[in-house]
Amino acid sequence: MTKRVVLGALFGALTVLGTGCGDECVDQFDCRDKGAAPAGQEWICNADNKCELQNLVLPPEEDAGTEEDAGTEVDAGAEVDAGTEVDAGTEDAGTEVDAGTDAGMNVAKGEACTASTDCMAGLRCEAATCQSLLIAVTGNDGGTRALVAEYDVPGMTSLSADGVASAYPRFGPDGAQVAFVQGDVTGAAGELAVRPVPLTADAPTVLTTGTAAGGARIRYMEWEPGNLIAWVRGSTGISTIAATGGTPAQATGNGTFPDWAPDGTSFAYSAANTGISISTGSGMPTPLQGSPDSGEQPHYNRTTSQLLFLANPEGTTVNFGAEATPVLKLYSLPVTGGGDPKLLAGTSTRAVEGGSVDSYIANPNWSPDGKWVAYVRANFLLIGNAATLCGNVGAELCGTDRGNDIYVQGVDASGGKLGEPVLFAENATLPSFSPDGRLLAYILGGELRVQAIDPATGAATGTAIVHPKTTYTVLTSEGDDHRPRWQPR
């Protein structure tokens, strides 16, 4: 029995939420009620939140076919525009987060430093000066673009040349390079390329292509903390290549969602019906002791010994359109020694007229010190076994439940829950902790936002820095593949 990759249509179904007041759309999926676009064109959501036709830059995304191991990643959804949040403007947002009483971390942006630990939160020591950390995302301006931005300065820079498609930007271990896929980002002809940071006028260095590395699309790519770059080779497993180039190596014959261990040579991954496995770069991968067969989307914590993953141990599914989707919960488990998984966030249900409002967990991410986990709780209206994400249905049906919210949960030294979850951002998705753990980046209404987190309570603090979608709409449709990635300190 094979399992298909749940991409294209399902991501579209789950990413459609209500728009802000007066908005026609927050992303291109909201434009589906315009009907089929003419040949050679597609509907997009422009900077004015209106649907408009654009000439196609990329071929339509291909179905991954009957992939046995792609898992079932579910994007928690495109987010309702907050509407009234203050735009950070075009100048430096000037909101670096004070590190409080932490040792070091007191040198402000633009001042002299000898190490990144000298610099305030959100900054790194570069050329002996504290400078803003970069964030990498994938966006759309009529074509798909790999983008980088200073976290506190609204505005983004494309990594590829004008008119060249690109996607999936990932930083190297010292933050001095960024890798991405360019050209045919939805097919086997896509190129895995690397550029230096800060960006120079030099053309990207191409390391390999999907054609040369197994004849399949390059996706679910991950790089830091080591010298190897890993990616999923279409439906045939995981490959790696040195950041300096050379011949790609086939690391596994199946599996997806690779996530690097602290050593930069071992990684965790998931495969359909077999759960989480660990590849050490040599020998056969080994199953993670104690992980359920339904385990997927693993995330290492590189400070503790804990692994974060999603699972559906009861086998519960609901139908978003024609696709059967597992209802996932969030767990942690020690990488060494295994044991019983600890539940960090479960599903929920409450009865409403004609059915129920239920929820599942998606898009989890660790804080660097392992003390916090951010995740998305997605709420959906369930009638029979037909599910519709809240935000796509009237308030009289879902009540006050939004389509998706970001929560932050405390985690103790054993990997268990510490306290109750804290609501961090409403109608938002794809949370990503900064490498100093003091900021959380996320996507709301097609915009990148960055907000400080209270290290004592996990609550949002201060005003979010907003990167307006005046040029680029940040994509969320491929779940964790589109999660913001921070430049290492």
PDB file of N, CA, C and O in Angstrom, residues 227-280:
ATOM      1  N   ASN A 227      28.779  20.572   7.009  1.00  0.00           N
ATOM      2  CA  ASN A 227      29.201  20.923   5.660  1.00  0.00           C
ATOM      3  C   ASN A 227      28.387  20.212   4.587  1.00  0.00           C
ATOM      4  O   ASN A 227      28.576  20.455   3.405  1.00  0.00           O
ATOM      5  N   LEU A 228      27.490  19.318   5.009  1.00  0.00           N
ATOM      6  CA  LEU A 228      26.682  18.577   4.047  1.00  0.00           C
ATOM      7  C   LEU A 228      25.308  19.215   3.868  1.00  0.00           C
ATOM      8  O   LEU A 228      24.694  19.669   4.840  1.00  0.00           O
ATOM      9  N   ILE A 229      24.831  19.233   2.630  1.00  0.00           N
ATOM     10  CA  ILE A 229      23.474  19.654   2.317  1.00  0.00           C
ATOM     11  C   ILE A 229      22.669  18.403   1.989  1.00  0.00           C
ATOM     12  O   ILE A 229      23.111  17.558   1.211  1.00  0.00           O
ATOM     13  N   ALA A 230      21.497  18.266   2.622  1.00  0.00           N
ATOM     14  CA  ALA A 230      20.623  17.107   2.377  1.00  0.00           C
ATOM     15  C   ALA A 230      19.353  17.567   1.694  1.00  0.00           C
ATOM     16  O   ALA A 230      18.904  18.700   1.883  1.00  0.00           O
ATOM     17  N   TRP A 231      18.774  16.695   0.890  1.00  0.00           N
ATOM     18  CA  TRP A 231      17.483  16.994   0.282  1.00  0.00           C
ATOM     19  C   TRP A 231      16.767  15.688  -0.052  1.00  0.00           C
ATOM     20  O   TRP A 231      17.380  14.616  -0.112  1.00  0.00           O
ATOM     21  N   VAL A 232      15.458  15.806  -0.270  1.00  0.00           N
ATOM     22  CA  VAL A 232      14.650  14.659  -0.676  1.00  0.00           C
ATOM     23  C   VAL A 232      14.667  14.567  -2.191  1.00  0.00           C
ATOM     24  O   VAL A 232      14.402  15.544  -2.894  1.00  0.00           O
ATOM     25  N   ARG A 233      14.988  13.396  -2.675  1.00  0.00           N
ATOM     26  CA  ARG A 233      15.187  13.125  -4.098  1.00  0.00           C
ATOM     27  C   ARG A 233      13.868  12.627  -4.695  1.00  0.00           C
ATOM     28  O   ARG A 233      13.680  11.435  -4.936  1.00  0.00           O
ATOM     29  N   GLY A 234      12.922  13.570  -4.867  1.00  0.00           N
ATOM     30  CA  GLY A 234      11.624  13.180  -5.402  1.00  0.00           C
ATOM     31  C   GLY A 234      10.971  12.131  -4.525  1.00  0.00           C
ATOM     32  O   GLY A 234      10.702  12.365  -3.358  1.00  0.00           O
ATOM     33  N   SER A 235      10.739  10.955  -5.066  1.00  0.00           N
ATOM     34  CA  SER A 235      10.096   9.868  -4.317  1.00  0.00           C
ATOM     35  C   SER A 235      11.054   8.713  -4.054  1.00  0.00           C
ATOM     36  O   SER A 235      10.613   7.612  -3.761  1.00  0.00           O
ATOM     37  N   THR A 236      12.371   8.986  -4.133  1.00  0.00           N
ATOM     38  CA  THR A 236      13.333   7.874  -4.048  1.00  0.00           C
ATOM     39  C   THR A 236      14.343   8.056  -2.929  1.00  0.00           C
ATOM     40  O   THR A 236      15.438   7.507  -2.991  1.00  0.00           O
ATOM     41  N   GLY A 237      14.019   8.812  -1.886  1.00  0.00           N
ATOM     42  CA  GLY A 237      14.894   8.884  -0.746  1.00  0.00           C
ATOM     43  C   GLY A 237      15.632  10.197  -0.610  1.00  0.00           C
ATOM     44  O   GLY A 237      15.260  11.215  -1.190  1.00  0.00           O
ATOM     45  N   ILE A 238      16.720  10.171   0.171  1.00  0.00           N
ATOM     46  CA  ILE A 238      17.444  11.379   0.578  1.00  0.00           C
ATOM     47  C   ILE A 238      18.861  11.333   0.050  1.00  0.00           C
ATOM     48  O   ILE A 238      19.542  10.301   0.141  1.00  0.00           O
ATOM     49  N   SER A 239      19.323  12.443  -0.493  1.00  0.00           N
ATOM     50  CA  SER A 239      20.692  12.589  -0.985  1.00  0.00           C
ATOM     51  C   SER A 239      21.416  13.661  -0.199  1.00  0.00           C
ATOM     52  O   SER A 239      20.794  14.534   0.419  1.00  0.00           O
ATOM     53  N   THR A 240      22.752  13.621  -0.240  1.00  0.00           N
ATOM     54  CA  THR A 240      23.578  14.663   0.369  1.00  0.00           C
ATOM     55  C   THR A 240      24.688  15.041  -0.592  1.00  0.00           C
ATOM     56  O   THR A 240      25.059  14.266  -1.479  1.00  0.00           O
ATOM     57  N   ILE A 241      25.209  16.254  -0.399  1.00  0.00           N
ATOM     58  CA  ILE A 241      26.364  16.711  -1.169  1.00  0.00           C
ATOM     59  C   ILE A 241      27.139  17.684  -0.300  1.00  0.00           C
ATOM     60  O   ILE A 241      26.559  18.405   0.527  1.00  0.00           O
ATOM     61  N   ALA A 242      28.457  17.699  -0.455  1.00  0.00           N
ATOM     62  CA  ALA A 242      29.283  18.662   0.268  1.00  0.00           C
ATOM     63  C   ALA A 242      28.992  20.063  -0.254  1.00  0.00           C
ATOM     64  O   ALA A 242      28.744  20.260  -1.445  1.00  0.00           O
ATOM     65  N   ALA A 243      29.028  21.044   0.637  1.00  0.00           N
ATOM     66  CA  ALA A 243      28.758  22.424   0.243  1.00  0.00           C
ATOM     67  C   ALA A 243      29.806  22.967  -0.716  1.00  0.00           C
ATOM     68  O   ALA A 243      29.579  23.994  -1.370  1.00  0.00           O
ATOM     69  N   THR A 244      30.932  22.282  -0.810  1.00  0.00           N
ATOM     70  CA  THR A 244      31.982  22.679  -1.757  1.00  0.00           C
ATOM     71  C   THR A 244      31.799  22.029  -3.117  1.00  0.00           C
ATOM     72  O   THR A 244      32.582  22.286  -4.039  1.00  0.00           O
ATOM     73  N   GLY A 245      30.797  21.162  -3.260  1.00  0.00           N
ATOM     74  CA  GLY A 245      30.542  20.494  -4.521  1.00  0.00           C
ATOM     75  C   GLY A 245      31.002  19.057  -4.516  1.00  0.00           C
ATOM     76  O   GLY A 245      31.312  18.484  -3.468  1.00  0.00           O
ATOM     77  N   GLY A 246      31.050  18.441  -5.686  1.00  0.00           N
ATOM     78  CA  GLY A 246      31.429  17.036  -5.803  1.00  0.00           C
ATOM     79  C   GLY A 246      30.266  16.204  -6.278  1.00  0.00           C
ATOM     80  O   GLY A 246      29.312  16.700  -6.863  1.00  0.00           O
ATOM     81  N   THR A 247      30.346  14.906  -5.992  1.00  0.00           N
ATOM     82  CA  THR A 247      29.324  13.959  -6.443  1.00  0.00           C
ATOM     83  C   THR A 247      28.287  13.747  -5.354  1.00  0.00           C
ATOM     84  O   THR A 247      28.645  13.467  -4.208  1.00  0.00           O
ATOM     85  N   PRO A 248      27.007  13.882  -5.658  1.00  0.00           N
ATOM     86  CA  PRO A 248      25.976  13.616  -4.653  1.00  0.00           C
ATOM     87  C   PRO A 248      26.034  12.167  -4.186  1.00  0.00           C
ATOM     88  O   PRO A 248      26.368  11.261  -4.959  1.00  0.00           O
ATOM     89  N   ALA A 249      25.711  11.964  -2.916  1.00  0.00           N
ATOM     90  CA  ALA A 249      25.652  10.620  -2.344  1.00  0.00           C
ATOM     91  C   ALA A 249      24.212  10.281  -1.991  1.00  0.00           C
ATOM     92  O   ALA A 249      23.477  11.133  -1.488  1.00  0.00           O
ATOM     93  N   GLN A 250      23.814   9.051  -2.249  1.00  0.00           N
ATOM     94  CA  GLN A 250      22.486   8.586  -1.860  1.00  0.00           C
ATOM     95  C   GLN A 250      22.565   8.099  -0.424  1.00  0.00           C
ATOM     96  O   GLN A 250      23.194   7.085  -0.124  1.00  0.00           O
ATOM     97  N   ALA A 251      21.925   8.829   0.502  1.00  0.00           N
ATOM     98  CA  ALA A 251      22.008   8.499   1.919  1.00  0.00           C
ATOM     99  C   ALA A 251      20.970   7.468   2.335  1.00  0.00           C
ATOM    100  O   ALA A 251      21.231   6.621   3.188  1.00  0.00           O
ATOM    101  N   THR A 252      19.759   7.545   1.758  1.00  0.00           N
ATOM    102  CA  THR A 252      18.705   6.582   2.072  1.00  0.00           C
ATOM    103  C   THR A 252      17.950   6.240   0.794  1.00  0.00           C
ATOM    104  O   THR A 252      17.940   7.012  -0.167  1.00  0.00           O
ATOM    105  N   GLY A 253      17.312   5.079   0.804  1.00  0.00           N
ATOM    106  CA  GLY A 253      16.529   4.654  -0.349  1.00  0.00           C
ATOM    107  C   GLY A 253      15.084   5.080  -0.271  1.00  0.00           C
ATOM    108  O   GLY A 253      14.327   4.917  -1.225  1.00  0.00           O
ATOM    109  N   ASN A 254      14.675   5.613   0.880  1.00  0.00           N
ATOM    110  CA  ASN A 254      13.312   6.123   1.033  1.00  0.00           C
ATOM    111  C   ASN A 254      13.357   7.236   2.074  1.00  0.00           C
ATOM    112  O   ASN A 254      14.414   7.611   2.572  1.00  0.00           O
ATOM    113  N   GLY A 255      12.197   7.780   2.401  1.00  0.00           N
ATOM    114  CA  GLY A 255      12.120   8.756   3.474  1.00  0.00           C
ATOM    115  C   GLY A 255      12.074  10.199   3.016  1.00  0.00           C
ATOM    116  O   GLY A 255      12.369  10.535   1.874  1.00  0.00           O
ATOM    117  N   THR A 256      11.701  11.058   3.969  1.00  0.00           N
ATOM    118  CA  THR A 256      11.584  12.488   3.707  1.00  0.00           C
ATOM    119  C   THR A 256      11.765  13.249   5.014  1.00  0.00           C
ATOM    120  O   THR A 256      12.014  12.651   6.066  1.00  0.00           O
ATOM    121  N   PHE A 257      11.657  14.581   4.964  1.00  0.00           N
ATOM    122  CA  PHE A 257      11.818  15.464   6.119  1.00  0.00           C
ATOM    123  C   PHE A 257      13.133  15.237   6.861  1.00  0.00           C
ATOM    124  O   PHE A 257      13.144  15.013   8.072  1.00  0.00           O
ATOM    125  N   PRO A 258      14.289  15.304   6.200  1.00  0.00           N
ATOM    126  CA  PRO A 258      15.544  15.156   6.926  1.00  0.00           C
ATOM    127  C   PRO A 258      15.786  16.346   7.851  1.00  0.00           C
ATOM    128  O   PRO A 258      15.474  17.488   7.503  1.00  0.00           O
ATOM    129  N   ASP A 259      16.326  16.084   9.039  1.00  0.00           N
ATOM    130  CA  ASP A 259      16.677  17.156   9.977  1.00  0.00           C
ATOM    131  C   ASP A 259      18.005  16.798  10.636  1.00  0.00           C
ATOM    132  O   ASP A 259      18.146  15.728  11.228  1.00  0.00           O
ATOM    133  N   TRP A 260      18.983  17.703  10.521  1.00  0.00           N
ATOM    134  CA  TRP A 260      20.341  17.407  10.933  1.00  0.00           C
ATOM    135  C   TRP A 260      20.505  17.362  12.450  1.00  0.00           C
ATOM    136  O   TRP A 260      19.941  18.181  13.181  1.00  0.00           O
ATOM    137  N   ALA A 261      21.313  16.419  12.909  1.00  0.00           N
ATOM    138  CA  ALA A 261      21.736  16.342  14.299  1.00  0.00           C
ATOM    139  C   ALA A 261      22.829  17.390  14.554  1.00  0.00           C
ATOM    140  O   ALA A 261      23.367  17.984  13.613  1.00  0.00           O
ATOM    141  N   PRO A 262      23.195  17.628  15.814  1.00  0.00           N
ATOM    142  CA  PRO A 262      24.235  18.620  16.109  1.00  0.00           C
ATOM    143  C   PRO A 262      25.568  18.354  15.434  1.00  0.00           C
ATOM    144  O   PRO A 262      26.317  19.300  15.160  1.00  0.00           O
ATOM    145  N   ASP A 263      25.880  17.072  15.129  1.00  0.00           N
ATOM    146  CA  ASP A 263      27.176  16.771  14.515  1.00  0.00           C
ATOM    147  C   ASP A 263      27.222  17.121  13.029  1.00  0.00           C
ATOM    148  O   ASP A 263      28.292  17.102  12.412  1.00  0.00           O
ATOM    149  N   GLY A 264      26.084  17.429  12.417  1.00  0.00           N
ATOM    150  CA  GLY A 264      26.061  17.812  11.016  1.00  0.00           C
ATOM    151  C   GLY A 264      26.310  16.679  10.044  1.00  0.00           C
ATOM    152  O   GLY A 264      26.397  16.904   8.832  1.00  0.00           O
ATOM    153  N   THR A 265      26.406  15.449  10.540  1.00  0.00           N
ATOM    154  CA  THR A 265      26.596  14.287   9.663  1.00  0.00           C
ATOM    155  C   THR A 265      25.485  13.261   9.828  1.00  0.00           C
ATOM    156  O   THR A 265      25.234  12.472   8.923  1.00  0.00           O
ATOM    157  N   SER A 266      24.829  13.236  10.984  1.00  0.00           N
ATOM    158  CA  SER A 266      23.684  12.353  11.207  1.00  0.00           C
ATOM    159  C   SER A 266      22.405  13.155  11.026  1.00  0.00           C
ATOM    160  O   SER A 266      22.380  14.361  11.280  1.00  0.00           O
ATOM    161  N   PHE A 267      21.346  12.488  10.601  1.00  0.00           N
ATOM    162  CA  PHE A 267      20.065  13.173  10.505  1.00  0.00           C
ATOM    163  C   PHE A 267      18.924  12.215  10.798  1.00  0.00           C
ATOM    164  O   PHE A 267      19.035  11.002  10.625  1.00  0.00           O
ATOM    165  N   ALA A 268      17.830  12.798  11.294  1.00  0.00           N
ATOM    166  CA  ALA A 268      16.588  12.059  11.483  1.00  0.00           C
ATOM    167  C   ALA A 268      15.712  12.287  10.262  1.00  0.00           C
ATOM    168  O   ALA A 268      15.798  13.322   9.601  1.00  0.00           O
ATOM    169  N   TYR A 269      14.878  11.317   9.955  1.00  0.00           N
ATOM    170  CA  TYR A 269      13.933  11.475   8.853  1.00  0.00           C
ATOM    171  C   TYR A 269      12.753  10.540   9.107  1.00  0.00           C
ATOM    172  O   TYR A 269      12.773   9.723  10.039  1.00  0.00           O
ATOM    173  N   SER A 270      11.711  10.681   8.292  1.00  0.00           N
ATOM    174  CA  SER A 270      10.545   9.816   8.456  1.00  0.00           C
ATOM    175  C   SER A 270      10.217   9.132   7.150  1.00  0.00           C
ATOM    176  O   SER A 270      10.502   9.652   6.065  1.00  0.00           O
ATOM    177  N   ALA A 271       9.640   7.946   7.270  1.00  0.00           N
ATOM    178  CA  ALA A 271       9.197   7.179   6.109  1.00  0.00           C
ATOM    179  C   ALA A 271       7.829   6.601   6.409  1.00  0.00           C
ATOM    180  O   ALA A 271       7.537   6.218   7.549  1.00  0.00           O
ATOM    181  N   ALA A 272       6.985   6.572   5.400  1.00  0.00           N
ATOM    182  CA  ALA A 272       5.610   6.124   5.590  1.00  0.00           C
ATOM    183  C   ALA A 272       5.561   4.723   6.180  1.00  0.00           C
ATOM    184  O   ALA A 272       6.256   3.810   5.729  1.00  0.00           O
ATOM    185  N   ASN A 273       4.752   4.589   7.225  1.00  0.00           N
ATOM    186  CA  ASN A 273       4.463   3.305   7.864  1.00  0.00           C
ATOM    187  C   ASN A 273       5.636   2.728   8.651  1.00  0.00           C
ATOM    188  O   ASN A 273       5.531   1.618   9.172  1.00  0.00           O
ATOM    189  N   THR A 274       6.759   3.456   8.755  1.00  0.00           N
ATOM    190  CA  THR A 274       7.883   2.967   9.560  1.00  0.00           C
ATOM    191  C   THR A 274       8.336   3.965  10.604  1.00  0.00           C
ATOM    192  O   THR A 274       9.197   3.653  11.419  1.00  0.00           O
ATOM    193  N   GLY A 275       7.797   5.194  10.584  1.00  0.00           N
ATOM    194  CA  GLY A 275       8.119   6.165  11.613  1.00  0.00           C
ATOM    195  C   GLY A 275       9.449   6.851  11.413  1.00  0.00           C
ATOM    196  O   GLY A 275       9.923   7.040  10.294  1.00  0.00           O
ATOM    197  N   ILE A 276      10.089   7.221  12.533  1.00  0.00           N
ATOM    198  CA  ILE A 276      11.321   8.019  12.528  1.00  0.00           C
ATOM    199  C   ILE A 276      12.533   7.101  12.515  1.00  0.00           C
ATOM    200  O   ILE A 276      12.601   6.130  13.275  1.00  0.00           O
ATOM    201  N   SER A 277      13.495   7.410  11.658  1.00  0.00           N
ATOM    202  CA  SER A 277      14.768   6.688  11.622  1.00  0.00           C
ATOM    203  C   SER A 277      15.913   7.681  11.714  1.00  0.00           C
ATOM    204  O   SER A 277      15.750   8.878  11.442  1.00  0.00           O
ATOM    205  N   ILE A 278      17.087   7.171  12.083  1.00  0.00           N
ATOM    206  CA  ILE A 278      18.301   7.984  12.195  1.00  0.00           C
ATOM    207  C   ILE A 278      19.332   7.443  11.217  1.00  0.00           C
ATOM    208  O   ILE A 278      19.656   6.251  11.225  1.00  0.00           O
ATOM    209  N   SER A 279      19.860   8.315  10.360  1.00  0.00           N
ATOM    210  CA  SER A 279      20.951   7.957   9.456  1.00  0.00           C
ATOM    211  C   SER A 279      22.226   8.599   9.967  1.00  0.00           C
ATOM    212  O   SER A 279      22.269   9.800  10.245  1.00  0.00           O
ATOM    213  N   THR A 280      23.276   7.806  10.103  1.00  0.00           N
ATOM    214  CA  THR A 280      24.549   8.317  10.606  1.00  0.00           C
ATOM    215  C   THR A 280      25.521   8.658   9.489  1.00  0.00           C
ATOM    216  O   THR A 280      26.657   9.041   9.750  1.00  0.00           O
TER     217      THR A 280
END
